[in-house]
Structures are given as C-alpha cells and as structure tokens.
C-alpha cells in the first residue's frame, strides 16, 4: 500500500540558484527554487571557515543535490563581495566546477 502523504520535497520548485558565503564561523549557503518559489538555507558542517572555496563549493553542491533530491550542475561565479559565490543551477549529472578564490 502506498502512502498518500506528500514528501516535503514535493512542495519545492526547481532549484535555480545557490549562494555560498564564508562567515567568521563557517561556510553558509542559500538554495533558491522557482515555480513555486522557495528557499532553503543553512551551514556546511565541513569544511570549516578556514576551508578553501573549492572545498566549500563541492560540499554545497552535495547539499543542494541532497535537498533537491536530484543530480544538479552548478556553474559557480565569484561575486564582487569577497568571500561570496553564486551558482546557476541546471539539472543533470556533472561534477561541480570550482573557480579560484576572489578577493
């Protein structure tokens, strides 16, 4: 017998963008969805705040796939703000593309 209860993920739209930023304590992320609009945010357990941006991008990519429940491709771009990156998301299978640290 199948359950008629919806999974919380069913209420999320398609993942569209992700923001990644370093704080004094840790790396944080915000994942934005479209149709319907929504957001999920939190912090990365690893790497710590001293971790390299490429490590944080890889961890954020894994977290985004976990939340979205599907494989994602993320194209990272450095922000003008030091310690910030944004990523455009498409669905599909690919390795994350880290970019050099900015600022």
Coordinates of N, CA and C in Angstrom, one line a residue:
X1 N 0.8 -1.2 0.0 CA 0.0 0.0 0.0 C 0.9 1.2 0.0
X2 N 0.6 2.2 -0.9 CA 1.4 3.4 -0.9 C 0.8 4.5 -0.1
X3 N 1.6 5.3 0.4 CA 1.2 6.4 1.2 C 0.7 7.6 0.3
X4 N -0.3 8.3 0.8 CA -0.8 9.5 0.1 C -0.2 10.7 0.6
X5 N 0.6 10.6 1.6 CA 1.3 11.8 2.2 C 2.3 12.3 1.2
X6 N 2.4 13.6 1.1 CA 3.4 14.2 0.3 C 4.7 14.3 1.0
X7 N 5.8 14.2 0.3 CA 7.1 14.4 0.8 C 7.3 15.9 0.8
X8 N 8.1 16.5 1.8 CA 8.3 17.9 1.9 C 8.9 18.4 0.6
X9 N 9.7 17.6 0.0 CA 10.4 18.0 -1.3 C 9.5 18.2 -2.4
X10 N 8.3 17.6 -2.3 CA 7.3 17.8 -3.4 C 6.8 19.3 -3.5
X11 N 6.9 20.0 -2.4 CA 6.4 21.4 -2.4 C 7.5 22.4 -2.9
X12 N 8.7 21.9 -3.1 CA 9.8 22.8 -3.6 C 9.7 22.8 -5.2
X13 N 10.1 23.9 -5.7 CA 10.1 24.1 -7.2 C 11.4 23.5 -7.7
X14 N 11.8 24.0 -8.8 CA 13.1 23.6 -9.4 C 14.2 24.4 -8.8
X15 N 15.3 23.8 -8.5 CA 16.4 24.6 -8.0 C 16.9 25.5 -9.1
X16 N 17.2 26.8 -8.8 CA 17.6 27.7 -9.8 C 18.9 28.3 -9.5
X17 N 19.2 28.8 -8.3 CA 20.4 29.4 -8.0 C 20.9 29.0 -6.6
X18 N 22.1 29.2 -6.3 CA 22.7 28.9 -5.0 C 23.7 30.0 -4.6
X19 N 23.7 30.5 -3.4 CA 24.6 31.4 -2.9 C 25.5 30.7 -1.9
X20 N 26.8 31.0 -1.9 CA 27.7 30.4 -0.9 C 28.6 31.5 -0.4
X21 N 28.7 31.6 1.0 CA 29.5 32.7 1.5 C 30.1 32.2 2.8
X22 N 31.3 32.8 3.1 CA 32.1 32.5 4.3 C 31.7 33.5 5.4
X23 N 31.5 33.0 6.6 CA 31.3 33.8 7.8 C 32.5 33.5 8.7
X24 N 32.7 34.3 9.7 CA 33.8 34.0 10.6 C 33.8 32.6 11.2
X25 N 32.6 32.0 11.3 CA 32.5 30.7 12.0 C 32.5 29.5 11.0
X26 N 31.9 29.7 9.8 CA 31.7 28.6 8.9 C 31.2 29.1 7.5
X27 N 31.1 28.1 6.6 CA 30.5 28.4 5.3 C 29.0 28.3 5.4
X28 N 28.3 29.2 4.7 CA 26.8 29.1 4.7 C 26.3 29.1 3.3
X29 N 25.1 28.6 3.0 CA 24.6 28.5 1.7 C 23.1 28.9 1.7
X30 N 22.6 29.3 0.6 CA 21.2 29.6 0.4 C 20.8 29.0 -1.0
X31 N 19.9 28.1 -1.0 CA 19.4 27.5 -2.3 C 18.0 28.0 -2.6
X32 N 17.9 28.6 -3.8 CA 16.7 29.2 -4.3 C 16.0 28.4 -5.3
X33 N 14.7 28.3 -5.2 CA 13.8 27.5 -6.1 C 12.9 28.4 -6.9
X34 N 12.5 27.9 -8.1 CA 11.5 28.6 -8.8 C 10.3 27.7 -9.1
X35 N 9.1 28.3 -9.3 CA 7.9 27.6 -9.7 C 7.5 26.4 -8.8
X36 N 7.1 26.5 -7.7 CA 6.8 27.7 -6.9 C 8.1 28.1 -6.3
X37 N 8.2 29.4 -6.0 CA 9.4 30.0 -5.4 C 9.6 29.5 -3.9
X38 N 10.8 29.4 -3.6 CA 11.1 29.0 -2.2 C 12.6 29.1 -2.0
X39 N 13.0 28.8 -0.8 CA 14.4 28.8 -0.4 C 14.7 27.8 0.7
X40 N 15.9 27.4 0.7 CA 16.4 26.5 1.8 C 17.8 27.1 2.1
X41 N 18.1 27.2 3.4 CA 19.5 27.7 3.7 C 20.0 27.0 5.0
X42 N 21.3 27.2 5.2 CA 21.9 26.5 6.3 C 23.4 26.7 6.2
X43 N 24.1 25.9 7.0 CA 25.6 26.0 7.0 C 26.1 24.6 6.6
X44 N 27.4 24.6 6.2 CA 28.1 23.4 5.9 C 28.9 22.9 7.1
X45 N 28.7 21.7 7.4 CA 29.5 21.1 8.6 C 31.0 21.1 8.3
X46 N 31.3 20.8 7.0 CA 32.7 20.8 6.5 C 32.7 21.4 5.2
X47 N 33.7 22.1 4.8 CA 34.9 22.5 5.5 C 34.5 23.6 6.5
X48 N 35.5 23.9 7.4 CA 35.3 25.0 8.4 C 35.5 26.3 7.6
X49 N 35.4 27.4 8.4 CA 35.5 28.7 7.8 C 36.9 28.9 7.1
X50 N 37.9 28.2 7.6 CA 39.2 28.3 7.0 C 39.4 27.5 5.7
X51 N 38.4 26.7 5.4 CA 38.5 25.8 4.2 C 38.5 26.6 2.9
X52 N 39.1 26.0 1.9 CA 39.2 26.6 0.6 C 37.8 26.7 -0.1
X53 N 37.7 27.7 -1.0 CA 36.4 27.9 -1.7 C 36.0 26.7 -2.5
X54 N 36.9 26.0 -3.2 CA 36.6 24.8 -3.9 C 36.0 23.7 -3.1
X55 N 36.6 23.5 -1.9 CA 36.0 22.5 -1.0 C 34.6 22.9 -0.6
X56 N 34.4 24.2 -0.3 CA 33.0 24.6 0.1 C 32.0 24.5 -1.0
X57 N 32.5 24.8 -2.3 CA 31.6 24.6 -3.4 C 31.2 23.2 -3.6
X58 N 32.2 22.2 -3.5 CA 31.9 20.8 -3.6 C 30.9 20.4 -2.5
X59 N 31.1 20.8 -1.3 CA 30.1 20.5 -0.2 C 28.8 21.1 -0.4
X60 N 28.7 22.3 -0.9 CA 27.4 23.0 -1.2 C 26.7 22.3 -2.3
X61 N 27.4 21.9 -3.3 CA 26.8 21.1 -4.4 C 26.2 19.8 -3.9
X62 N 26.9 19.1 -3.1 CA 26.3 17.9 -2.5 C 25.1 18.2 -1.7
X63 N 25.1 19.2 -0.9 CA 24.0 19.6 0.0 C 22.8 20.0 -0.9
X64 N 23.0 20.7 -2.0 CA 22.0 21.1 -2.9 C 21.3 19.9 -3.5
X65 N 22.1 18.9 -3.9 CA 21.6 17.7 -4.5 C 20.8 16.9 -3.5
X66 N 21.2 16.9 -2.3 CA 20.5 16.2 -1.2 C 19.2 16.9 -1.0
X67 N 19.1 18.2 -0.9 CA 17.9 18.9 -0.7 C 16.9 18.7 -1.9
X68 N 17.5 18.9 -3.1 CA 16.6 18.8 -4.3 C 16.2 17.4 -4.7
X69 N 17.0 16.4 -4.2 CA 16.7 15.0 -4.5 C 17.0 14.6 -5.9
X70 N 17.9 15.3 -6.6 CA 18.3 15.0 -7.9 C 19.7 15.5 -8.2
X71 N 20.2 15.0 -9.3 CA 21.6 15.5 -9.8 C 21.5 16.9 -10.3
X72 N 22.4 17.7 -10.0 CA 22.4 19.1 -10.4 C 23.8 19.5 -11.0
X73 N 23.8 20.4 -11.9 CA 25.0 21.0 -12.5 C 25.0 22.4 -12.0
X74 N 26.1 22.9 -11.4 CA 26.2 24.2 -10.8 C 27.4 24.9 -11.5
X75 N 27.1 26.1 -12.1 CA 28.2 26.9 -12.7 C 28.5 28.1 -11.7
X76 N 29.6 28.0 -11.0 CA 29.9 29.0 -10.0 C 30.5 30.3 -10.6
X77 N 30.2 31.4 -10.0 CA 30.7 32.7 -10.3 C 31.1 33.4 -9.1
X78 N 32.3 34.0 -9.1 CA 32.7 34.8 -7.9 C 31.8 36.1 -7.9
X79 N 31.5 36.6 -6.7 CA 30.8 37.8 -6.5 C 31.8 38.9 -6.4
X80 N 31.3 40.1 -6.5 CA 32.1 41.3 -6.2 C 32.4 41.4 -4.7
X81 N 31.6 40.8 -3.9 CA 31.8 40.8 -2.5 C 32.8 39.7 -2.1
X82 N 33.9 40.0 -1.4 CA 34.8 39.0 -1.0 C 34.2 37.9 -0.2
X83 N 34.6 36.6 -0.5 CA 34.0 35.5 0.3 C 32.7 35.0 -0.2
X84 N 32.1 35.5 -1.3 CA 30.8 35.2 -1.8 C 30.9 34.6 -3.2
X85 N 30.1 33.6 -3.4 CA 30.0 32.9 -4.8 C 28.5 32.7 -5.0
X86 N 28.1 32.7 -6.3 CA 26.8 32.4 -6.7 C 26.9 31.3 -7.7
X87 N 25.9 30.4 -7.8 CA 25.9 29.4 -8.8 C 24.5 29.3 -9.5
X88 N 24.6 29.2 -10.8 CA 23.4 28.9 -11.7 C 23.3 27.4 -11.7
X89 N 22.1 26.9 -11.5 CA 21.8 25.5 -11.4 C 21.0 25.0 -12.6
X90 N 21.4 23.9 -13.1 CA 20.7 23.2 -14.1 C 20.6 21.7 -13.7
X91 N 19.6 21.0 -14.0 CA 19.5 19.6 -13.6 C 20.4 18.8 -14.6
X92 N 20.9 17.7 -14.1 CA 21.7 16.8 -14.9 C 22.9 16.3 -14.1
X93 N 23.7 15.5 -14.7 CA 24.8 14.9 -13.9 C 26.1 15.5 -14.4
X94 N 26.9 16.1 -13.5 CA 28.2 16.7 -13.8 C 28.9 16.9 -12.5
X95 N 30.2 17.0 -12.6 CA 31.0 17.4 -11.5 C 30.9 18.9 -11.2
X96 N 30.9 19.3 -10.0 CA 30.9 20.8 -9.7 C 32.2 21.4 -10.3
X97 N 32.0 22.7 -10.7 CA 33.1 23.4 -11.3 C 33.6 24.5 -10.4
X98 N 34.6 24.2 -9.6 CA 35.1 25.2 -8.7 C 35.9 26.3 -9.4
X99 N 35.8 27.5 -8.9 CA 36.6 28.6 -9.5 C 37.6 29.1 -8.5
X100 N 38.6 29.8 -8.9 CA 39.6 30.4 -8.0 C 38.9 31.4 -7.0
X101 N 39.5 31.5 -5.9 CA 39.0 32.5 -4.9 C 39.1 33.9 -5.4
X102 N 38.1 34.7 -5.1 CA 38.1 36.1 -5.5 C 38.3 36.9 -4.2
X103 N 39.0 38.0 -4.3 CA 39.1 38.9 -3.2 C 39.7 38.3 -2.0

